[in-house]
mmCIF file of C-alpha atoms and ligand atoms in Angstrom:
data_model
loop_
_atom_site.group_PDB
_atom_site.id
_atom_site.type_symbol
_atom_site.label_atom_id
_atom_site.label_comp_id
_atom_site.label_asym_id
_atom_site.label_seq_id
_atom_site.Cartn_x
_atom_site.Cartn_y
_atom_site.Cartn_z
ATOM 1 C CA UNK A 25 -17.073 -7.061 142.512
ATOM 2 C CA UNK A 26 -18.347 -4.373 144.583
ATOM 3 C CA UNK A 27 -16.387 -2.913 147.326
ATOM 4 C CA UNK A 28 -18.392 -1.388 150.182
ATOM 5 C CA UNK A 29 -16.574 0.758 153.326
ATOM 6 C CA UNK A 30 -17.492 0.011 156.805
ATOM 7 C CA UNK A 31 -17.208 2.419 159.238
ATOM 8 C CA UNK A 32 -15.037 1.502 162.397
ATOM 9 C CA UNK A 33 -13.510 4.683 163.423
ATOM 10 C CA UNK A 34 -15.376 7.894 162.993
ATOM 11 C CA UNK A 35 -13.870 11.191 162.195
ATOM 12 C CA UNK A 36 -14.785 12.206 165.498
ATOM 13 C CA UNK A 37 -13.482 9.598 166.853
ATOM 14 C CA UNK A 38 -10.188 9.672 165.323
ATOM 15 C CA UNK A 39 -9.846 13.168 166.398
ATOM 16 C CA UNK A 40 -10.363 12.383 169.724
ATOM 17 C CA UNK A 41 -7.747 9.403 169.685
ATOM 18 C CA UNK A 42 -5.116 11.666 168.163
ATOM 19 C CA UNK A 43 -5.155 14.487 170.709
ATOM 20 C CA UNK A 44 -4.792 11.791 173.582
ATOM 21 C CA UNK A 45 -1.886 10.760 171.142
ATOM 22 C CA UNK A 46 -0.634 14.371 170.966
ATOM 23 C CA UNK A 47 -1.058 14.638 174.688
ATOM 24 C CA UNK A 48 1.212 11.797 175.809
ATOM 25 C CA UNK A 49 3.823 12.527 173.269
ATOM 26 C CA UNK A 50 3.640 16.631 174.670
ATOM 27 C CA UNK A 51 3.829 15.183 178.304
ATOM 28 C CA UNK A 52 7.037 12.793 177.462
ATOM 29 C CA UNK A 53 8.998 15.875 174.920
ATOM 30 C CA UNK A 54 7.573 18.901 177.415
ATOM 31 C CA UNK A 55 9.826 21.782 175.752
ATOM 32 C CA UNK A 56 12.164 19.414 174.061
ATOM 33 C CA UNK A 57 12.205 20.188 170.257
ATOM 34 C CA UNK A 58 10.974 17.351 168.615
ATOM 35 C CA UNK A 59 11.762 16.453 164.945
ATOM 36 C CA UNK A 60 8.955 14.596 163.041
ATOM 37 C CA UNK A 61 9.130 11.862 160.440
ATOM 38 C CA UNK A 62 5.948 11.420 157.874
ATOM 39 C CA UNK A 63 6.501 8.094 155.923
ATOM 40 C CA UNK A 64 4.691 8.619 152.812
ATOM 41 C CA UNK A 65 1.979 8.018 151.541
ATOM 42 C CA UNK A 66 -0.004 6.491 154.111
ATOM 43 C CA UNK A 67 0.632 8.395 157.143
ATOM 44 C CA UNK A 68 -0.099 12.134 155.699
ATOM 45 C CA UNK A 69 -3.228 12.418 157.327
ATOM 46 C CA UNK A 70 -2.562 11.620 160.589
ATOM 47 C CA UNK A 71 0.594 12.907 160.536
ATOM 48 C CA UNK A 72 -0.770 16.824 160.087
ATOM 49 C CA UNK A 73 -3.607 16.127 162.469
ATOM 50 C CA UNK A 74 -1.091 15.166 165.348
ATOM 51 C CA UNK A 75 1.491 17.558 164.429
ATOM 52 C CA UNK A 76 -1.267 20.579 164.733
ATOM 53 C CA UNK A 77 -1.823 18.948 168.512
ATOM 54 C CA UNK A 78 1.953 19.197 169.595
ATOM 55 C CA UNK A 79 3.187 22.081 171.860
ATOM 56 C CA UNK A 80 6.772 21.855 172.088
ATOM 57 C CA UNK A 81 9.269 23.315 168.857
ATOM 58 C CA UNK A 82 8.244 20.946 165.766
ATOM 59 C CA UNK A 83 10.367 20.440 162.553
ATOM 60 C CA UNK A 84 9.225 17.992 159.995
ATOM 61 C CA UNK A 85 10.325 16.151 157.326
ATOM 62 C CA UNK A 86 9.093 13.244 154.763
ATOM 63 C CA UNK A 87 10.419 10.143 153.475
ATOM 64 C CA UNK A 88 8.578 7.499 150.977
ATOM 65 C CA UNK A 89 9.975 4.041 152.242
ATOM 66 C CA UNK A 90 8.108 0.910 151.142
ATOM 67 C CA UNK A 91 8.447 -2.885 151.500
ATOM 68 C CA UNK A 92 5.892 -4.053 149.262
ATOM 69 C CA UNK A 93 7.096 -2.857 145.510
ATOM 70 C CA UNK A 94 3.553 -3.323 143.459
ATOM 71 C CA UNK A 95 2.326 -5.895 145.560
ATOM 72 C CA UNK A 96 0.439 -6.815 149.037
ATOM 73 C CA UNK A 97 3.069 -8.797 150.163
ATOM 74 C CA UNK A 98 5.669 -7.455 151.934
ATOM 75 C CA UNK A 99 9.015 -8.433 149.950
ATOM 76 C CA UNK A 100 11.114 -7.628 153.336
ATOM 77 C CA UNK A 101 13.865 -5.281 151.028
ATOM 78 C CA UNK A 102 13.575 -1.981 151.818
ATOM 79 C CA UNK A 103 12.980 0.820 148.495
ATOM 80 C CA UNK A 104 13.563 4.211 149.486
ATOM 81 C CA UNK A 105 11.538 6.680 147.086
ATOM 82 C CA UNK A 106 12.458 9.648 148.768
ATOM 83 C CA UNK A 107 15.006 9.904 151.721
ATOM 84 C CA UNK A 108 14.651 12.913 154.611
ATOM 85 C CA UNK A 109 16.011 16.215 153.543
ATOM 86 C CA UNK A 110 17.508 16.777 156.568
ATOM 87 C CA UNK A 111 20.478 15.438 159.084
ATOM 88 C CA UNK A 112 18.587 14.144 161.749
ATOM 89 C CA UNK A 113 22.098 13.592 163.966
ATOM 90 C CA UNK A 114 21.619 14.604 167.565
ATOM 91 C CA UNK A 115 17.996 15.721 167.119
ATOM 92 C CA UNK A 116 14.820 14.410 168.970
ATOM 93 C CA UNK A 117 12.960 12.330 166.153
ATOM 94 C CA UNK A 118 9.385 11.289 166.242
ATOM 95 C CA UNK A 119 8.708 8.564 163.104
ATOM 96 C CA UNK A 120 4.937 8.852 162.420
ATOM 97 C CA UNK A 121 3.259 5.922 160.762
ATOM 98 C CA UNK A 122 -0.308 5.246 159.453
ATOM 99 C CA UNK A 123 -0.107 1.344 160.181
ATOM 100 C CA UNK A 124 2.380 -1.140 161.754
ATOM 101 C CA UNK A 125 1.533 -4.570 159.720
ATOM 102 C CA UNK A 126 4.080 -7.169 159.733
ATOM 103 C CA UNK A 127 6.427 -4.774 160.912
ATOM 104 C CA UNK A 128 8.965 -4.631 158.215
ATOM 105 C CA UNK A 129 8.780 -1.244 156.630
ATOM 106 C CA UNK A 130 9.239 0.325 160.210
ATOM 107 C CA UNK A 131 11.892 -2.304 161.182
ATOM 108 C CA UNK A 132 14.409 -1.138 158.156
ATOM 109 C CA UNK A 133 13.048 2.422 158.738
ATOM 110 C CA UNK A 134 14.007 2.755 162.173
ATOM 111 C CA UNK A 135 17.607 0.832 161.772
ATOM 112 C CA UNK A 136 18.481 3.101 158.857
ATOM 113 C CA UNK A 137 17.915 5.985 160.902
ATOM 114 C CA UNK A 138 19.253 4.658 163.992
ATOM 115 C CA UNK A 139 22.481 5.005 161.966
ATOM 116 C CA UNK A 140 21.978 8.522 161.355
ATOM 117 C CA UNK A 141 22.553 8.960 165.180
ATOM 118 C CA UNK A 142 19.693 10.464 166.297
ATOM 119 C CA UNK A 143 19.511 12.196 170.064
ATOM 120 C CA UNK A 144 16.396 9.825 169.817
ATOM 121 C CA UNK A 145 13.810 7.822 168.302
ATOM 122 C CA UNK A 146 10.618 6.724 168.574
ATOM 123 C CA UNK A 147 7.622 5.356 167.177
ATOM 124 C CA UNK A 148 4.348 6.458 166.590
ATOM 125 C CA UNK A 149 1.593 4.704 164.442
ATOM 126 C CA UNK A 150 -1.842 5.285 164.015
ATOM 127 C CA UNK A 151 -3.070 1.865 163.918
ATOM 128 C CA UNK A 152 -1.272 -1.721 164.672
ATOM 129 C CA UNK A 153 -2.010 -5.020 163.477
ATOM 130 C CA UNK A 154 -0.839 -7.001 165.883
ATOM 131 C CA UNK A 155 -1.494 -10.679 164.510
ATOM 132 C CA UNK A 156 0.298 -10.115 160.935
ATOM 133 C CA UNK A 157 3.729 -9.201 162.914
ATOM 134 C CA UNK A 158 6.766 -10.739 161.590
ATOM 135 C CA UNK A 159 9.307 -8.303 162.649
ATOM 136 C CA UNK A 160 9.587 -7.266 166.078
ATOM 137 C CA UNK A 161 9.440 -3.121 166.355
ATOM 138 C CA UNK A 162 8.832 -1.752 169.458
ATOM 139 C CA UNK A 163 6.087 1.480 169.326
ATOM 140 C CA UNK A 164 6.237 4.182 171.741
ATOM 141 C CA UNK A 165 2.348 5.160 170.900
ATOM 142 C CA UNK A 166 -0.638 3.654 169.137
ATOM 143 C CA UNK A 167 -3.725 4.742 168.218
ATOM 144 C CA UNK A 168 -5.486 1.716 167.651
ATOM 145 C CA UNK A 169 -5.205 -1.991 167.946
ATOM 146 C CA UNK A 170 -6.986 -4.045 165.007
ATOM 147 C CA UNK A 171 -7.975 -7.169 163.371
ATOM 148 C CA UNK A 172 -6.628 -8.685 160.323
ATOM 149 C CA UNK A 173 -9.413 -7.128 157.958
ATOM 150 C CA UNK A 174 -8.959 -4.623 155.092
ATOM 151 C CA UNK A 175 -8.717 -1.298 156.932
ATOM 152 C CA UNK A 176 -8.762 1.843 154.394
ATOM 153 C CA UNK A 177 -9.473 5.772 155.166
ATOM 154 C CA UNK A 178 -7.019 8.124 156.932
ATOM 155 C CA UNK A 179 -4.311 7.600 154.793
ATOM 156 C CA UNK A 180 -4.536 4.181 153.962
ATOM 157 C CA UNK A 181 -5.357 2.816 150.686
ATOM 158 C CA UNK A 182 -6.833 0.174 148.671
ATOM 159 C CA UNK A 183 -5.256 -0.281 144.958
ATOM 160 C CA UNK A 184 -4.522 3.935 145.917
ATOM 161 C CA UNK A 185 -8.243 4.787 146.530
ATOM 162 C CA UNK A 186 -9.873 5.631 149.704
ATOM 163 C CA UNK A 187 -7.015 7.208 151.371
ATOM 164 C CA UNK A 188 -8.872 10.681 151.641
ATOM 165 C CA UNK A 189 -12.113 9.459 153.087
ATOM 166 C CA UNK A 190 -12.190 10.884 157.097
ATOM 167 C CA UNK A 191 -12.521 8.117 158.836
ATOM 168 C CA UNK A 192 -11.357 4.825 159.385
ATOM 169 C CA UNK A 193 -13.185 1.529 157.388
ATOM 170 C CA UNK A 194 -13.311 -1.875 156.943
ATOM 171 C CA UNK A 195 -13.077 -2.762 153.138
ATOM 172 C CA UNK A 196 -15.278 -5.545 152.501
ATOM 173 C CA UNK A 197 -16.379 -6.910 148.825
ATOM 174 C CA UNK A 198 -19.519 -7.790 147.280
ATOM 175 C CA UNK A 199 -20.453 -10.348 144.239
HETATM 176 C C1 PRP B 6 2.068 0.639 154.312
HETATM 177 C C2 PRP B 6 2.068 1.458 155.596
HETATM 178 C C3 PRP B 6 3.372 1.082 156.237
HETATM 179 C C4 PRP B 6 3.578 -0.335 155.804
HETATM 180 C C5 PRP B 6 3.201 -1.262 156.915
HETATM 181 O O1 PRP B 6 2.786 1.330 153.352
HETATM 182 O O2 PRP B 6 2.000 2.823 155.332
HETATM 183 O O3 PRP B 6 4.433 1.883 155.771
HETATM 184 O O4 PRP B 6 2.729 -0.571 154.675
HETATM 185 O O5 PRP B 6 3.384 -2.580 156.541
HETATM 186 P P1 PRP B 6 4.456 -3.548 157.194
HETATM 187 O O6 PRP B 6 4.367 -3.366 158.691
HETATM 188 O O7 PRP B 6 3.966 -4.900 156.753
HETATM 189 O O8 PRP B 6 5.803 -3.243 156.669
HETATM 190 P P2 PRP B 6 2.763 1.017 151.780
HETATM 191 O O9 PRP B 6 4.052 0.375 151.411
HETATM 192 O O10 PRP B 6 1.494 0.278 151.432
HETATM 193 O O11 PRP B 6 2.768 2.478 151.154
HETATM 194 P P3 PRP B 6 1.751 3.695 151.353
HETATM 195 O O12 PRP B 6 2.025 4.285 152.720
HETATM 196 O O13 PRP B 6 2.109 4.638 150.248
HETATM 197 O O14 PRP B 6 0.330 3.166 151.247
#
């Protein structure tokens, strides 16, 4: 089979979407050192493109958390492949996501870290998929809203591929 990418979000695009991101999150933190969270892999992109945007005193730090072992079902058990290097207790804390799907990985994520007692913590994915939700995860900012189709580019993958292309696509296959 032959797998062709659609383009639905350009690069330009994108760009433009994450500085409006960057600007809301700079308006709500102002001065307020803000601590960011990558979740790995998915989210690398977009996660240096909106940290570059933000103003106020960043920190960062990266954690590989997935829900979905080998598979494209989400299993609903959290596997933690890396944790955060850092205590994250009274600090302003900014999780950055690629894609919200049926909410699970981001569910566990944020109760795990909730625990860590936080100053605060909030939510911000580029992309949502609202009609394969499962668990309910509230997000402080989203890039996008979009359909249940095969989205690759910007981080996201198909069987690992695809992730660096600069835009956002629709994966479609061909006989
Ligand atoms: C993807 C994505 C989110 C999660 C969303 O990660 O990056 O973390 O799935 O799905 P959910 O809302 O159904 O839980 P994945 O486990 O595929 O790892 P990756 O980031 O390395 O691609």
């Amino acid at each position: 089979m032959k797998e062709i990418v659609h383009e639905m979000f350009s690069e330009e695009q994108v760009a433009e979407r994450i500085a409006q991101l960057a600007g809301q999150i700079n308006e709500k933190y102002r001065e307020e050192p803000l601590h960011l969270i990558c979740i790995l892999r998915g989210s690398v992109f977009f996660f240096t493109e909106l940290a570059k945007r933000l103003t106020m005193p960043v920190t960062i730090d990266f954690m590989a958390a997935s829900s979905y072992e080998d598979g494209t079902v989400s299993t609903g058990k959290l596997e933690i492949r890396k944790d955060l290097d850092d205590p994250i207790e009274g600090r302003h804390c900014l999780i950055v996501e690629d894609i919200v799907d049926t909410g699970k990985t981001l569910c566990m994520v944020k109760k795990m870290l909730q625990a860590r007692n936080p100053a605060s913590l909030e939510i911000c994915a580029l992309l949502d998929k609202p009609s394969r939700r499962e668990a309910e995860i509230e997000t402080e900012y989203i890039g996008y809203e979009v359909p249940d189709q095969f989205i690759v580019g910007y981080g996201l993958d198909y069987a690992q591929k695809y992730r660096n292309l600069p835009y956002i696509g629709v994966l479609e296959f061909e006989e």
